C-alpha atoms as one frame of an Amber mdcrd trajectory, in Angstrom:
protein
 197.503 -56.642 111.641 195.375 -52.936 112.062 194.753 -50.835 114.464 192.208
 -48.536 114.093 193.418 -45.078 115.875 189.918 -42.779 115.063 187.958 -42.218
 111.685 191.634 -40.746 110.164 194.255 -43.063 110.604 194.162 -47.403 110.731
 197.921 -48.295 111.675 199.446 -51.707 110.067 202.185 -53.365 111.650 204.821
 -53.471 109.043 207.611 -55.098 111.250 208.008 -56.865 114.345 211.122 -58.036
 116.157 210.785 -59.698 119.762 213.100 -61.396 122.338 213.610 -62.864 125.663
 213.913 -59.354 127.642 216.158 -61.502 130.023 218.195 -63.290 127.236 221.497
 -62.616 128.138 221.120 -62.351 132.064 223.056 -66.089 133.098 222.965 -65.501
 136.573 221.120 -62.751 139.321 218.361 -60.515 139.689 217.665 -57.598 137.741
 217.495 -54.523 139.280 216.048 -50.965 138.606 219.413 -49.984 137.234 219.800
 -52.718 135.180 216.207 -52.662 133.859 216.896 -48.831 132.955 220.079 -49.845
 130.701 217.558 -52.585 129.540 215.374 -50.146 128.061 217.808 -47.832 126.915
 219.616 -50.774 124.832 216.303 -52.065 123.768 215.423 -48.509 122.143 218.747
 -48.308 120.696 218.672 -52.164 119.236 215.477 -51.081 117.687 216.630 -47.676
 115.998 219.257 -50.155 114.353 217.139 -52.917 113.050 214.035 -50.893 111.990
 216.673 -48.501 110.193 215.068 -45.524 112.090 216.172 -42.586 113.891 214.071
 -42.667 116.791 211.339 -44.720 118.458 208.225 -44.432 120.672 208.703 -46.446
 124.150 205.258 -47.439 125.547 207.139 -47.384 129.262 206.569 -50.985 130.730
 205.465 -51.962 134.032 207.812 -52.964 136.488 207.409 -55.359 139.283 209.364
 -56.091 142.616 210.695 -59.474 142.810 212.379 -60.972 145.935 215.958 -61.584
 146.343 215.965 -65.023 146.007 215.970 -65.599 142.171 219.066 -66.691 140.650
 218.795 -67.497 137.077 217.483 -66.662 133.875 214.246 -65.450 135.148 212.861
 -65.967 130.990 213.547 -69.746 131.706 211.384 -69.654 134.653 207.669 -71.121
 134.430 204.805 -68.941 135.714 204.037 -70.395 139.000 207.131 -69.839 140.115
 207.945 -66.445 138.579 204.895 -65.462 140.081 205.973 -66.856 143.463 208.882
 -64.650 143.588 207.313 -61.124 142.573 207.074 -58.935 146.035 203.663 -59.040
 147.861 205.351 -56.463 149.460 204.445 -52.611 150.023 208.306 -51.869 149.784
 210.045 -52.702 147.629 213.380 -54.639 148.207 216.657 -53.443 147.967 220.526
 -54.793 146.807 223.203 -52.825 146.336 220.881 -49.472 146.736 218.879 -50.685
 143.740 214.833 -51.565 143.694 214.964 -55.712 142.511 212.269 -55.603 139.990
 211.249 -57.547 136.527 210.116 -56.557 133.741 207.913 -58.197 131.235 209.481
 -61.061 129.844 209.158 -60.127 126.013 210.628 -56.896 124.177 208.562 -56.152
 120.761 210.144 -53.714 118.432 207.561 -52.809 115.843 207.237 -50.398 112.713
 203.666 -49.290 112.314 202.540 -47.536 108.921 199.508 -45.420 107.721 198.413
 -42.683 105.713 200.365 -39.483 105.077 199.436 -36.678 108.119 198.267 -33.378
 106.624 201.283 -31.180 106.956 203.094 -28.865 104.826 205.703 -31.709 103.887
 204.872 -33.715 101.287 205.238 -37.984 101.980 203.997 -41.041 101.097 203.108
 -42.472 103.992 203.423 -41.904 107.986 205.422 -44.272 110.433 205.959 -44.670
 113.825 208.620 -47.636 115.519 207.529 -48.594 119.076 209.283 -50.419 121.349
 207.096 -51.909 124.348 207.307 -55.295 126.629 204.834 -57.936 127.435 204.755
 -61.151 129.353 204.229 -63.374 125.880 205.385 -63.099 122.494 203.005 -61.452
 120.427 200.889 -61.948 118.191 198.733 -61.069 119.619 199.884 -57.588 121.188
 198.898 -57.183 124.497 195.251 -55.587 124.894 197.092 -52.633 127.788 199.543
 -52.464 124.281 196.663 -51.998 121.518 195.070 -49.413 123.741 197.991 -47.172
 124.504 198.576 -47.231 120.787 195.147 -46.307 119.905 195.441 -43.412 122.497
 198.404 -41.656 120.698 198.198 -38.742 119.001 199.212 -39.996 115.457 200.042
 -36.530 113.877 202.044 -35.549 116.402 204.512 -38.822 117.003 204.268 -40.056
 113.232 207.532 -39.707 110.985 207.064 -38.891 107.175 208.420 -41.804 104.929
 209.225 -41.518 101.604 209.479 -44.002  99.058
């Protein structure tokens, strides 16, 4: 897969890892807190299996869900996950903590593409990214492919050497 950034750079996804966002949760609701050691881990998990030593996070949304839930909300078909996000102006609260979802997928990816003009010399340029969406890609979500094509390639990019 490309992505075509501006007339200089066309990105090509060179890996892509993806789970269940939810995988391990057996029981309960997620909350804010929870969701923010989610993404933490999820960055982290990444820097380990794309052998890198830092990533991108394309920050995911984050909706309210009701207190009800009590499961594995990744096990949950649509009508009913969407039954149980918050309609909702406030959100709702346990344990002083926002209950919220996120997307139900993480992605990990390494995207490469020609060398950025700098006074280092490399082979190529390449940026990981971790983001979530609500199926597995392919295909990357469309809100995905155009925060990507948005970034400023020169300035997030990592030399690689062969």
């Amino acid at each position: 897969m490309q992505i075509q950034l501006n007339e200089k750079y066309t990105i090509r996804l060179s890996d892509l890892i993806q789970y269940y966002t939810y995988g391990g949760l057996l029981l309960g609701s997620a909350t804010e807190k929870d969701n923010n050691e989610q993404i933490e881990q999820s960055c982290e998990y990444a820097k380990k299996k794309l052998n890198t030593e830092s990533v991108y996070l394309i920050e995911p949304v984050r909706t309210w869900t009701t207190r009800e839930f009590f499961g594995n909300i990744a096990l949950v078909e649509d009508p009913y996950q969407r039954a149980m996000e918050c309609s909702s102006d406030k959100p709702l609260k346990w344990r002083n903590s926002t209950l919220e979802r996120l997307p139900l997928i993480t992605c990990c990816a390494t995207f490469l593409s020609a060398p950025v003009v700098d006074e280092r010399e490399m082979d190529i340029s390449q940026l990981s990214v971790v983001w979530f969406q609500d199926q597995f890609a392919m295909p990357i979500d469309a809100d995905i492919i155009k925060h990507l094509q948005g970034l400023d390639w020169e300035a997030v990019a990592q030399p690689y050497w062969f």
